[in-house]
Coordinates of N, CA, C and O in Angstrom, one line a residue:
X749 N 8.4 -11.7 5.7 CA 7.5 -12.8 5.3 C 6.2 -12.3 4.9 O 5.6 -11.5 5.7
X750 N 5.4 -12.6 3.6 CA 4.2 -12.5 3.7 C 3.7 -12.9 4.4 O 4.1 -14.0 4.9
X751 N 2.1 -12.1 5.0 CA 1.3 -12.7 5.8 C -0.1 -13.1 5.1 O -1.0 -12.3 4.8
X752 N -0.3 -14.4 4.8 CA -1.7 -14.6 4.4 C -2.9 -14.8 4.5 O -3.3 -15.6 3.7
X753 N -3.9 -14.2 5.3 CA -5.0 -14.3 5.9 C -6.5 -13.9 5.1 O -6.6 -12.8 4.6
X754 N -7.7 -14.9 5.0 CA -8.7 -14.7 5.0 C -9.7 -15.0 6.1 O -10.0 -15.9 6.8
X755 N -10.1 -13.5 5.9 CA -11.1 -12.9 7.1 C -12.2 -13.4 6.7 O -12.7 -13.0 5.7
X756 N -12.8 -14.5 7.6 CA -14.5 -14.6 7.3 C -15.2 -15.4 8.7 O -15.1 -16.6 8.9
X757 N -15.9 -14.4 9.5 CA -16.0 -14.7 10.8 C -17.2 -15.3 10.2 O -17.4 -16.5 10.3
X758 N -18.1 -14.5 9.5 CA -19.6 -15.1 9.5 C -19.3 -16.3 7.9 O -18.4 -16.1 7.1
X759 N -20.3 -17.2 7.8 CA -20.5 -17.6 6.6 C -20.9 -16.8 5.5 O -21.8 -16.0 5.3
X760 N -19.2 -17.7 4.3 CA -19.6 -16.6 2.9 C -19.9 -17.9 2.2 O -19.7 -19.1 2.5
X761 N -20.5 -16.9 0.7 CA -21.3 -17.8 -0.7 C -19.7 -18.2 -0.7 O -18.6 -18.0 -0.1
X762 N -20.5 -18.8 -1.9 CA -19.2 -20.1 -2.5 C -18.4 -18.7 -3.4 O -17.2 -18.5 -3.4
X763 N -19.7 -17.4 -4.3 CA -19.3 -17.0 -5.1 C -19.1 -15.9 -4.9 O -19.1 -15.0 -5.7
X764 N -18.7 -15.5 -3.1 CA -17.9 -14.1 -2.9 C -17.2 -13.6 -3.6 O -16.3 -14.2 -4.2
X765 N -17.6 -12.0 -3.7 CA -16.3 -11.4 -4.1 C -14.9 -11.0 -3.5 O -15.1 -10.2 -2.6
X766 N -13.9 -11.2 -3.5 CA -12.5 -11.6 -3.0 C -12.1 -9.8 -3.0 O -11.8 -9.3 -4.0
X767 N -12.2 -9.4 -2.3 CA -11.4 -7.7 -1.7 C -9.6 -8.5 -1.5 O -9.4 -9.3 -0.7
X768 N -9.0 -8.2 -2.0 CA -7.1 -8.1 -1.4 C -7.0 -7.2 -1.5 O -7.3 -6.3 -2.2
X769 N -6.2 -7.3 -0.4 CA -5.4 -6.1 0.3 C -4.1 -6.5 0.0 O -3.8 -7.7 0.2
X770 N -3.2 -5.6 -0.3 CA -2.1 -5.4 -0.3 C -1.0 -4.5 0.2 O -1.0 -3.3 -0.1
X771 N 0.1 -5.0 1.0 CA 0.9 -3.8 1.5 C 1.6 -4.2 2.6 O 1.9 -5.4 2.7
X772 N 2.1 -3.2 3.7 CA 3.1 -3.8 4.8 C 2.1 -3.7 5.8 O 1.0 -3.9 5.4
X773 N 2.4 -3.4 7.2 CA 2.2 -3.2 8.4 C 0.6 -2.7 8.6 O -0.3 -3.2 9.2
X774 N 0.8 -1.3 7.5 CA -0.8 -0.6 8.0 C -1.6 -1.6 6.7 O -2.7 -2.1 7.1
X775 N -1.4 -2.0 5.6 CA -2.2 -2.6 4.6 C -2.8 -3.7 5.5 O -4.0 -3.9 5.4
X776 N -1.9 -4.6 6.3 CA -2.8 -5.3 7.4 C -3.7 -5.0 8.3 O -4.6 -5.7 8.6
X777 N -3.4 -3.9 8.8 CA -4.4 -3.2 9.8 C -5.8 -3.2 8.8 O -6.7 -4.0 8.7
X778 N -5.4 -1.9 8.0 CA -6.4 -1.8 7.0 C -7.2 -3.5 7.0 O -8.1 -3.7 7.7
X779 N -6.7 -4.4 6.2 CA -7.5 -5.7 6.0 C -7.9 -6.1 7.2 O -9.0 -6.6 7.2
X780 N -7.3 -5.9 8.2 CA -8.3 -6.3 9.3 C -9.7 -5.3 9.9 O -10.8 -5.7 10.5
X781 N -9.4 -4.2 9.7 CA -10.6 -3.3 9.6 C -11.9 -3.8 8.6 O -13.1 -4.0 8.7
X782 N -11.0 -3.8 7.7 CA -12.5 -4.0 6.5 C -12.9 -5.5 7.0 O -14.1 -5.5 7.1
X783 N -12.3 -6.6 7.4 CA -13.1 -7.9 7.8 C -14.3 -7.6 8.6 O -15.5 -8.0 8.4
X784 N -13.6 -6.8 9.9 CA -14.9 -6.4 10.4 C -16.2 -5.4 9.8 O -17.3 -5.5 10.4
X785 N -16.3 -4.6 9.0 CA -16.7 -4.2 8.2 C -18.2 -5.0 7.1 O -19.4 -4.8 6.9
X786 N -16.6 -6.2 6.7 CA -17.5 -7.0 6.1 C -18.0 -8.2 6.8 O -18.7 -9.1 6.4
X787 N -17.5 -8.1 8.0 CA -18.0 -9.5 8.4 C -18.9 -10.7 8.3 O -18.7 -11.9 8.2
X788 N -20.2 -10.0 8.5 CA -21.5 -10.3 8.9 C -22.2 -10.4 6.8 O -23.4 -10.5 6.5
X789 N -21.0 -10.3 5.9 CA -21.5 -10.0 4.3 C -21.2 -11.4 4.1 O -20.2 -11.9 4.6
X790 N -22.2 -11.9 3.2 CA -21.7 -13.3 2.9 C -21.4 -12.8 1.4 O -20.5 -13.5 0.9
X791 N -21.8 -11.9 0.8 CA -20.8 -11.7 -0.4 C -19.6 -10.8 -0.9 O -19.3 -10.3 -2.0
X792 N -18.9 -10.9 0.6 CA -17.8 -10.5 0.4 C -16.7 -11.0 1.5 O -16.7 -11.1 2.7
X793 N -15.9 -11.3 0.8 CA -14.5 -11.9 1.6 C -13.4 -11.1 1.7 O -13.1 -10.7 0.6
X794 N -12.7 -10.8 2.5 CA -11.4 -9.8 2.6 C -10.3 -11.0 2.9 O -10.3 -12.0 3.7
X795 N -9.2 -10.4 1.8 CA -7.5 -11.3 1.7 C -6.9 -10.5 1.9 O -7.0 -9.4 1.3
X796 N -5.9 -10.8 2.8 CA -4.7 -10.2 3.1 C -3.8 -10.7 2.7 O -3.3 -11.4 3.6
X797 N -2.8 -10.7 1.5 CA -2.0 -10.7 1.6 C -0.6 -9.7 1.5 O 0.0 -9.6 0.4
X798 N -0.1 -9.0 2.9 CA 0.9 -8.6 3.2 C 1.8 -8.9 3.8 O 1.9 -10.0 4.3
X799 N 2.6 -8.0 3.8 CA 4.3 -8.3 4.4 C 5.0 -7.3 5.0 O 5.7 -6.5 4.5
X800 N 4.4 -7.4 6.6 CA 4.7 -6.3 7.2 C 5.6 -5.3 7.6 O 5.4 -4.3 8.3
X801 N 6.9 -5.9 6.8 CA 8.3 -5.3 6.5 C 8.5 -4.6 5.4 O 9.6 -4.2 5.0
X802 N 7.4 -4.4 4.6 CA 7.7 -4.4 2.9 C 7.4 -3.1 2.9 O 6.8 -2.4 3.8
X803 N 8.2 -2.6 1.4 CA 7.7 -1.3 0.4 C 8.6 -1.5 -0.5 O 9.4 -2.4 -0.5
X804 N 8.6 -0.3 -1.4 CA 9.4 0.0 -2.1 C 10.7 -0.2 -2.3 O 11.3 -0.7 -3.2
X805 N 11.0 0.5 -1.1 CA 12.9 0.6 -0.6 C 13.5 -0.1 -0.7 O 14.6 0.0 -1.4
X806 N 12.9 -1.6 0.0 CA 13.3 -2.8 0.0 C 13.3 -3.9 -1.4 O 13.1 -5.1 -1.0
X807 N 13.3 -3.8 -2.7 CA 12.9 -4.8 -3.2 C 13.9 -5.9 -3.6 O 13.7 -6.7 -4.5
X808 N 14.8 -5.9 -2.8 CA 15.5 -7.2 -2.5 C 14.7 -8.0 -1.3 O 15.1 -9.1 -0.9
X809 N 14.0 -7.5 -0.9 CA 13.5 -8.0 0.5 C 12.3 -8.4 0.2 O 12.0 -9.5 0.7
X810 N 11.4 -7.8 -0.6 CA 9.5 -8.4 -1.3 C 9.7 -6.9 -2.1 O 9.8 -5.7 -1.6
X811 N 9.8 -7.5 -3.7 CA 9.2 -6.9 -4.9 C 8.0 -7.2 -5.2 O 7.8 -8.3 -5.6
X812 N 6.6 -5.9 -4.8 CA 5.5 -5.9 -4.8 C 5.4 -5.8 -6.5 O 5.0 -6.7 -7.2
X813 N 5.8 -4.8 -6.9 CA 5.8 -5.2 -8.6 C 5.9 -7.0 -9.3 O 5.3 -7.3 -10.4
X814 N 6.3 -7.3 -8.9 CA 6.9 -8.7 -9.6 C 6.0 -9.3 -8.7 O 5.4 -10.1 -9.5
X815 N 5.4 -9.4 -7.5 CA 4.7 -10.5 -7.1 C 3.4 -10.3 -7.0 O 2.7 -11.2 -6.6
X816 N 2.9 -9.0 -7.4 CA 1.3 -8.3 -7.2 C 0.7 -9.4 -8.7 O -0.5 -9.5 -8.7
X817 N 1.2 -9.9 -9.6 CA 0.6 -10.5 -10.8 C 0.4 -11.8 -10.0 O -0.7 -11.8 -9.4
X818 N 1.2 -12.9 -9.6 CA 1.2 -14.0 -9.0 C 0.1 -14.3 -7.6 O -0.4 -15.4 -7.3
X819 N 0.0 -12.5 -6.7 CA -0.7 -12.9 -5.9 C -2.5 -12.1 -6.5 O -3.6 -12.1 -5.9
X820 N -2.3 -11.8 -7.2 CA -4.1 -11.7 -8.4 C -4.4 -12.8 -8.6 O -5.4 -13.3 -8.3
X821 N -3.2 -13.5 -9.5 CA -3.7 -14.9 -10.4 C -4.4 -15.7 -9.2 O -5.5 -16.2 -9.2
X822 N -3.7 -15.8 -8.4 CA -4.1 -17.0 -7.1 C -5.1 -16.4 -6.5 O -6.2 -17.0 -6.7
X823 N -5.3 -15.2 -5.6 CA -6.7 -15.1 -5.3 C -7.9 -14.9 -6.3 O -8.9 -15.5 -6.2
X824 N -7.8 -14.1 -7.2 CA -8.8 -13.8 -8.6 C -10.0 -12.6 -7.7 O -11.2 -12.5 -7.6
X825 N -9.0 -11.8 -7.3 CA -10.1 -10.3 -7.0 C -10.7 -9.7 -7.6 O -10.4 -9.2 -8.7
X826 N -12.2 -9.4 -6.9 CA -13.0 -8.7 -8.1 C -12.6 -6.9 -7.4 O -13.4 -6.0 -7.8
X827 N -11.8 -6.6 -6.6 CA -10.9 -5.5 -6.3 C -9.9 -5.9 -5.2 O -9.9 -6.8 -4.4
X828 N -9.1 -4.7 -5.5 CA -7.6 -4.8 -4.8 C -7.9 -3.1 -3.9 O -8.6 -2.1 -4.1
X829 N -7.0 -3.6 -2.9 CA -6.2 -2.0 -2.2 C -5.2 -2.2 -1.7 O -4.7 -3.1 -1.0
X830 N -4.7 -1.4 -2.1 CA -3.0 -1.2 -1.7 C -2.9 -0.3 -0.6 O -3.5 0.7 -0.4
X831 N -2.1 -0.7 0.1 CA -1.5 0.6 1.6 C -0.4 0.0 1.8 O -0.2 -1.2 2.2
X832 N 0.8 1.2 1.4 CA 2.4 0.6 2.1 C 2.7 1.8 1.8 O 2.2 2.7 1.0
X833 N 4.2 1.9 2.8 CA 5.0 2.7 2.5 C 5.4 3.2 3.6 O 6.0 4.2 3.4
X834 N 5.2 2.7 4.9 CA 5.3 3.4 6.1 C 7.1 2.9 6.9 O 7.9 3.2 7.9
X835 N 7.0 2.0 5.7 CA 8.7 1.2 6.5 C 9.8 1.9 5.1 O 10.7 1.2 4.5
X836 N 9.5 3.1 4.7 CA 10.3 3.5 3.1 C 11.0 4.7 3.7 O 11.6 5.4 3.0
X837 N 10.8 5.0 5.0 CA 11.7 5.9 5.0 C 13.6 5.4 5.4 O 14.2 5.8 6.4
X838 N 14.0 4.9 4.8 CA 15.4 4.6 4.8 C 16.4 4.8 3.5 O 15.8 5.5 2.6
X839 N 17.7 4.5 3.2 CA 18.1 4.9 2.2 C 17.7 4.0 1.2 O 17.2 2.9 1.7
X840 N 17.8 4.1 -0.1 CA 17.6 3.1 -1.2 C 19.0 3.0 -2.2 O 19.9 3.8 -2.3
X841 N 18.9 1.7 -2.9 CA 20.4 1.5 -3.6 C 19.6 1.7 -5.2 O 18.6 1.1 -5.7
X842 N 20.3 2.8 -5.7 CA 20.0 3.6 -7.0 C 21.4 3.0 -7.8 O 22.5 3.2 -7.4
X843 N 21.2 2.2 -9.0 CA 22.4 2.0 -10.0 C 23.6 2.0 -8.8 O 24.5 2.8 -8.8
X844 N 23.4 1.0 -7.7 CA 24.4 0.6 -7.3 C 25.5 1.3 -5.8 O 26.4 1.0 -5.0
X845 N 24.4 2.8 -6.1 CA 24.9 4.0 -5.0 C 23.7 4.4 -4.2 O 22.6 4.8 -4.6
X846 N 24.2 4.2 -2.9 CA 23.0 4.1 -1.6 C 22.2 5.8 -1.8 O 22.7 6.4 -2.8
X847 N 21.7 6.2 -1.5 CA 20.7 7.6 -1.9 C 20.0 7.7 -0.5 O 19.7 6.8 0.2
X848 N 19.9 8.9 -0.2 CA 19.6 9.3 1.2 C 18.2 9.7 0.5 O 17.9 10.2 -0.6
X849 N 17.3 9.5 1.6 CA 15.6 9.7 2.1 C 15.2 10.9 1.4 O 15.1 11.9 2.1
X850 N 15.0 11.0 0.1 CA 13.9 12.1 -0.3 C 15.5 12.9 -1.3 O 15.5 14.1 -1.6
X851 N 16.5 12.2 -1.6 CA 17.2 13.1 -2.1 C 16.6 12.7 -4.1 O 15.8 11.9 -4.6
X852 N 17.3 13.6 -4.8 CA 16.2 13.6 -6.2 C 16.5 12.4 -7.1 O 15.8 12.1 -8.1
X853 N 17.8 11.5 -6.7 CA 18.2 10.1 -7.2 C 16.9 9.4 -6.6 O 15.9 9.1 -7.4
X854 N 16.7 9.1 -5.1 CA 16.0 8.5 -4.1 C 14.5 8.4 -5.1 O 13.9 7.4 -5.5
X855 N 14.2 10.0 -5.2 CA 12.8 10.5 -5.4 C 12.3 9.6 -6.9 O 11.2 9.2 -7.2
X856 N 14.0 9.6 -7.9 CA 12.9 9.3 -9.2 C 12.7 7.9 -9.2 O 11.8 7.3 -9.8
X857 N 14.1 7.2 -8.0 CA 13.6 5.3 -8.2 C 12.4 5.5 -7.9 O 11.5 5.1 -8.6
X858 N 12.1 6.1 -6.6 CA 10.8 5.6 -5.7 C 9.6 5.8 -6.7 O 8.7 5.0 -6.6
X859 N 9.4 6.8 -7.5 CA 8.3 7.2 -8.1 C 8.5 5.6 -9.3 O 7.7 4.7 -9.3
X860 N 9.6 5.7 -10.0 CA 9.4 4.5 -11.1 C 9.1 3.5 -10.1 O 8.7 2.6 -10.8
X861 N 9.0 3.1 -9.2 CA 9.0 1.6 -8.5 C 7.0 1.7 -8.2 O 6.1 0.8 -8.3
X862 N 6.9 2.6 -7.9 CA 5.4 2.9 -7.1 C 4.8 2.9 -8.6 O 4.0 2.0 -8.9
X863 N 5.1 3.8 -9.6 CA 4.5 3.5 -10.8 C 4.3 2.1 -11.8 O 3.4 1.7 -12.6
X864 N 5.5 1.6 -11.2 CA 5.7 0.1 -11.9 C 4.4 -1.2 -11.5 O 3.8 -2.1 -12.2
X865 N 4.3 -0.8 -10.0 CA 3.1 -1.7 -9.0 C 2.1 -1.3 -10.2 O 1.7 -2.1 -11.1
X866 N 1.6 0.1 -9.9 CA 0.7 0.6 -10.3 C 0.4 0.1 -11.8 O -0.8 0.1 -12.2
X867 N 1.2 -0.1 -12.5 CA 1.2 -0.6 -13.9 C 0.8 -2.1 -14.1 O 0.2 -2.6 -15.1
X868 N 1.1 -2.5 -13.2 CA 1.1 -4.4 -13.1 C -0.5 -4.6 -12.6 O -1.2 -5.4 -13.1
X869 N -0.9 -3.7 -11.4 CA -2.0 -3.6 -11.2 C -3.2 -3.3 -12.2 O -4.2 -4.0 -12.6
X870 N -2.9 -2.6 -12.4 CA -3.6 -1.9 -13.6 C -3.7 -3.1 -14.9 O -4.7 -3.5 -15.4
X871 N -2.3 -3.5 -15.4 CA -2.8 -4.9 -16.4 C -3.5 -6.2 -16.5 O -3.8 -7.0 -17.4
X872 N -3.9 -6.3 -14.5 CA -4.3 -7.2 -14.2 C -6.0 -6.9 -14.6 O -6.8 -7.8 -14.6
X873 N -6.2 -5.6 -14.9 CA -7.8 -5.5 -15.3 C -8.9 -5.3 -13.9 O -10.1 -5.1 -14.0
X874 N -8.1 -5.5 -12.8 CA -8.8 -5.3 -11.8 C -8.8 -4.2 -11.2 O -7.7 -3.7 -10.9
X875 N -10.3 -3.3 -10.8 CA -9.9 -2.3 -10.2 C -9.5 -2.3 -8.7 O -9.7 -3.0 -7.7
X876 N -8.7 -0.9 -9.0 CA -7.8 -1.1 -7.3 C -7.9 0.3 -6.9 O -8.0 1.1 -7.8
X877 N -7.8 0.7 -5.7 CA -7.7 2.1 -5.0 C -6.2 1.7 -4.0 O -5.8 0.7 -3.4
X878 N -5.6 3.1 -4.2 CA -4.4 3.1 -3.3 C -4.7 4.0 -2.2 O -4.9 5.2 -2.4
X879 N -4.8 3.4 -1.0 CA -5.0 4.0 0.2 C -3.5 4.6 0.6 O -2.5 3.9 0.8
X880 N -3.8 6.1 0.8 CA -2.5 6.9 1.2 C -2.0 6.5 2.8 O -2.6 5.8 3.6
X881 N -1.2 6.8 3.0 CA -0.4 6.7 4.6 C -1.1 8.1 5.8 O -1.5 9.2 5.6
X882 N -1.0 7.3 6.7 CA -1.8 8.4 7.2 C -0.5 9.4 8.4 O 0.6 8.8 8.5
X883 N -0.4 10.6 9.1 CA 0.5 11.2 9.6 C 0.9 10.2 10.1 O 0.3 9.1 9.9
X884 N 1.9 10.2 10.8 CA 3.0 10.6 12.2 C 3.8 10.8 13.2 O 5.0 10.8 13.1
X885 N 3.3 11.0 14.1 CA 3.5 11.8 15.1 C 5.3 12.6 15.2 O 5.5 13.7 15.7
X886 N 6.1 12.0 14.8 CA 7.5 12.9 14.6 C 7.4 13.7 13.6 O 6.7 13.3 12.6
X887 N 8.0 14.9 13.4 CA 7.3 15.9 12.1 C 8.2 15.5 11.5 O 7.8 15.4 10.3
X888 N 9.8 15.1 11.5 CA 10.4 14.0 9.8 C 9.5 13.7 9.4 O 8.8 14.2 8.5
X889 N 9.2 12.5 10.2 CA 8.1 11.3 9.6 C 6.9 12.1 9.1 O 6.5 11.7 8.0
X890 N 6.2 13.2 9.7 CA 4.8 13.4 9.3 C 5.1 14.5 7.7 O 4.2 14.7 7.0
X891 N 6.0 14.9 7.5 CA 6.5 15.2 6.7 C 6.9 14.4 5.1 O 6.8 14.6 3.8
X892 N 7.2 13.5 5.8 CA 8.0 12.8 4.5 C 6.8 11.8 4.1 O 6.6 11.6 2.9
X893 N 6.3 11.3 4.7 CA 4.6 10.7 4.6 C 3.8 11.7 3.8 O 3.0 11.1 3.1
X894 N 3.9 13.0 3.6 CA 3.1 13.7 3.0 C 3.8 13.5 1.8 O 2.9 13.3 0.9
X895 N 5.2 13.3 1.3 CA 5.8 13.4 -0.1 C 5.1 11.7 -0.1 O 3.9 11.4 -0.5
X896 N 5.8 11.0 0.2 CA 4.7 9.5 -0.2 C 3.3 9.7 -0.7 O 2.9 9.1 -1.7
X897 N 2.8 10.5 -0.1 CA 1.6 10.3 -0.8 C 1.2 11.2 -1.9 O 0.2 11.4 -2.4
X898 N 2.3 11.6 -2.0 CA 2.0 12.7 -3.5 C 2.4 11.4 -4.3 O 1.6 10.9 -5.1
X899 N 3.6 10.8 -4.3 CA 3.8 9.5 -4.9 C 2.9 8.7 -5.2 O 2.5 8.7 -6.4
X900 N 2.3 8.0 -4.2 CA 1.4 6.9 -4.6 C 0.0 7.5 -4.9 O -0.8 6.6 -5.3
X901 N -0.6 8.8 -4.9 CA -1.3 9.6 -5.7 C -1.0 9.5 -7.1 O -1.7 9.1 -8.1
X902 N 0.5 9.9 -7.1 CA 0.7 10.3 -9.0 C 0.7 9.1 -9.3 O 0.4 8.9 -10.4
X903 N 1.0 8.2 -8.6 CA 1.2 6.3 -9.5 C -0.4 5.8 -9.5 O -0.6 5.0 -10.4
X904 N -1.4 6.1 -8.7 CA -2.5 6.0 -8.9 C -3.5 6.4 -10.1 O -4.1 5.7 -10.8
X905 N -3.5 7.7 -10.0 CA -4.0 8.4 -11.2 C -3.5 8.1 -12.5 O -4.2 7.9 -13.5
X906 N -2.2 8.2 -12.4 CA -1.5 8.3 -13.7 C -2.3 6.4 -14.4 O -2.4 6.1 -15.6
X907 N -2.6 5.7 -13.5 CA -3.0 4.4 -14.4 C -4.8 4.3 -13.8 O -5.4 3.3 -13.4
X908 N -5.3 5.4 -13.8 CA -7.1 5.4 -13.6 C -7.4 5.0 -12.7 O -8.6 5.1 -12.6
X909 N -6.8 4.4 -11.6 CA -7.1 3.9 -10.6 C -7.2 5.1 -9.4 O -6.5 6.1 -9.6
X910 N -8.2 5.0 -8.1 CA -8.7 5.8 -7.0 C -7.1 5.4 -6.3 O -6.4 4.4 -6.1
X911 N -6.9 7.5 -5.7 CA -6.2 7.2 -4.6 C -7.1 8.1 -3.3 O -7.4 9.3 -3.5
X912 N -7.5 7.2 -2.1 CA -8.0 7.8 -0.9 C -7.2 7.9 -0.1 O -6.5 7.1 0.5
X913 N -7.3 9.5 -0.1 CA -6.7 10.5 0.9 C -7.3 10.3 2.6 O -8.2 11.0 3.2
X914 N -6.5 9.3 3.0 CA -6.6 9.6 5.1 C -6.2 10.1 5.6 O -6.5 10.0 6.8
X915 N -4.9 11.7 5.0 CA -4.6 12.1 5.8 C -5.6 13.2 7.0 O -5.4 12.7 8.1
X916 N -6.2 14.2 7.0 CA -7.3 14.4 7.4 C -7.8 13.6 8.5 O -8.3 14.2 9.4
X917 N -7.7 12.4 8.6 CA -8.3 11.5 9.5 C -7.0 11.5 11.0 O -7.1 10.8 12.1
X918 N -6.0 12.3 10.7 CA -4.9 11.9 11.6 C -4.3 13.0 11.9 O -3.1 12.8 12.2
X919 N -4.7 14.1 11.9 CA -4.4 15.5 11.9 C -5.3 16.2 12.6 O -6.5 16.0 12.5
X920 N -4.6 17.4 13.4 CA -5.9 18.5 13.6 C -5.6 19.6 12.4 O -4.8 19.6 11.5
X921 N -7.0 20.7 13.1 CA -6.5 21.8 12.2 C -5.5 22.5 11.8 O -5.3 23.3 10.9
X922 N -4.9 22.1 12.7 CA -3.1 23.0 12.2 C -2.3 22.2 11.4 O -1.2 22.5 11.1
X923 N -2.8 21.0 10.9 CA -2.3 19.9 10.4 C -1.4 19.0 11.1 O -0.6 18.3 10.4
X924 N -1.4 19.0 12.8 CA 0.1 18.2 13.3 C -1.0 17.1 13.6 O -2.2 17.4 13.6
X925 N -0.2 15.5 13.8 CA -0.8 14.2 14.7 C -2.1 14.4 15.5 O -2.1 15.5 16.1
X926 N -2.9 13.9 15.6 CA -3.6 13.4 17.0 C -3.7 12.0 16.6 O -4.2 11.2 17.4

């Protein structure tokens, strides 16, 4: 289910600017972070609208492509951020045939699907930053989070839009979890 929330503990202008957030599980975190952030800003309002089950994998379940135009139109952001991808590690159905986690059918839907957002985004004229996934703690997972974010990097860039790198923020120097 989407989750739809606007964060505004303190009083905002009539003519806030609208921050959405977009994404699964952590894209909520994230929006709850920046509320506090902005809290105390009367010219800025943080929207959440995510769906803490969602990415890619799934788009029988919430196609972020197809609904990222619908959820612009209705809030009217003067910026977006994206963060998802942390529920994509499962198989995906490719032309009909299931595809195991990172094999090179898997790899080219996932990139066209991340690029496709990124495209819809991008037409809406609004600028957006895609916030990367941060490690881990199982080295599958901290592993295959690292190919994600080469993804939603290249679907970033490739349409002008910022992608910020957190991984750093979740790693020591040897690169494993803390």
């Amino acid at each position: 289910t989407l989750r739809v929330g606007v964060f505004a503990r303190g009083a905002k202008a009539d003519e806030a600017k609208v921050v959405l957030v977009i994404g699964d599980f952590l894209g909520n975190g994230l929006a709850e972070g920046l509320e506090q952030v902005y809290a105390e800003n009367p010219n800025i309002r943080v929207v959440s609208r995510t769906s803490a089950c969602s990415g890619f994998v799934r788009d029988d379940f919430y196609d972020w492509p197809a609904e990222a135009p619908r959820v612009i139109a209705a809030e009217k952001p003067a910026a977006i951020i994206v963060m998802l991808g942390a529920n994509d590690r499962q198989q995906m159905s490719v032309k009909g045939s299931r595809e195991a986690v990172l094999s090179d059918a898997w790899k080219a839907e996932y990139q066209a699907r991340t690029e496709k957002l990124a495209r819809a985004l991008s037409q809406s004229g609004v600028p957006f930053v895609w916030v990367g996934v941060p490690s881990f703690k199982p080295p599958s997972m901290l592993r295959d989070m690292l190919d994600f974010n080469d993804f939603y990097r290249a679907a970033a860039e490739g349409t002008r839009a910022e992608f910020v790198d957190i991984w750093d923020g979740f790693v020591d120097e040897a690169g494993a979890y803390i």
